């Protein structure tokens, strides 16, 4: 990776990097990540949206692919022929929302699929038919149904109760009740509670302290104590801090410097930390983090949905979370 400690955002280079990702079909990595193709499109398109460049990807081709990834039960697989899952289903709905093209798929079957994955006893959500439970899936289901305007199809109170039972003594949240706090799970739980107007269940002061403690001396953020910094936590940590009104609790300037140093100055894209290889996952969350920090020239991101704020404003979803 070329790394010359860049001091500014290399926007054009990142746009070119994202555009090039679907041309690397001779690379083994391209086929090894086939199961993440729908996620990858969401990551790339969302990053492009912050640069106001969604036209870089061919809308018609993306929609055609998503139509082929939707199963009869309404869920989406990560690629053609792959089993449906909540994670891929949310990515598909996010992509179609950005494109304002939800009419191109069977929305009612999506609603039925997602709502059917809620466990009626405790309010949690299974990721797919095989039954794994995780607060990631609670967020995916709630976010997806919110974008479709169909939160009425699930038991919101039970969903909130399950998420609340995943809260720990440090104010953070885990994947299931009793699991350790992790910044990505914190986003999923706080984001889900924000959507259903249950932020009163969050201990904002305690959680804000735990999240701000994720910043290391080099400016980067980690996901839990004693772990290395990683650009992706520029989203998972910052978004949660933004939602609970504590974004000012971290050193913004040092974090911006850390994120910019993780850019590849030759190919474009962001790595997990300076000196490593870039990928589209860290690219979108690096750019989203910069957007949350008010970096000039970027479209504003919605901290709950990780989508452009102007797209969310058009949906006119009632929001009561603090930004």
Coordinates of C-alpha atoms in Angstrom, one line a residue, residues 2 13 40 51 67 77 117 120 140 147 157 165 171 209 223 230 247 254 256 265-266 280 293 300 303 306 316 320 323:
X2 CA 1.3 3.5 -0.9
X13 CA -9.2 8.5 -6.1
X40 CA -20.3 -4.7 -1.1
X51 CA -19.2 12.1 -2.6
X67 CA -33.9 -8.8 -8.4
X77 CA -29.1 -13.6 -0.5
X117 CA -37.9 -13.8 11.8
X120 CA -42.4 -14.2 19.7
X140 CA -31.3 -5.2 10.6
X147 CA -37.3 2.1 5.7
X157 CA -42.0 -3.5 22.8
X165 CA -31.4 -7.1 28.3
X171 CA -23.3 0.9 29.6
X209 CA -17.8 7.3 28.7
X223 CA -14.0 -1.7 19.3
X230 CA -9.5 0.3 13.2
X247 CA -19.9 13.3 19.8
X254 CA -6.7 13.4 15.9
X256 CA -9.6 12.8 11.3
X265 CA -2.5 7.2 -2.2
X266 CA -2.0 5.1 -5.3
X280 CA -14.6 -1.2 0.3
X293 CA -17.1 14.8 12.0
X300 CA -24.1 14.5 5.6
X303 CA -26.1 8.4 12.2
X306 CA -25.7 5.0 7.7
X316 CA -40.0 11.7 6.1
X320 CA -36.6 11.7 17.9
X323 CA -27.9 14.4 16.7

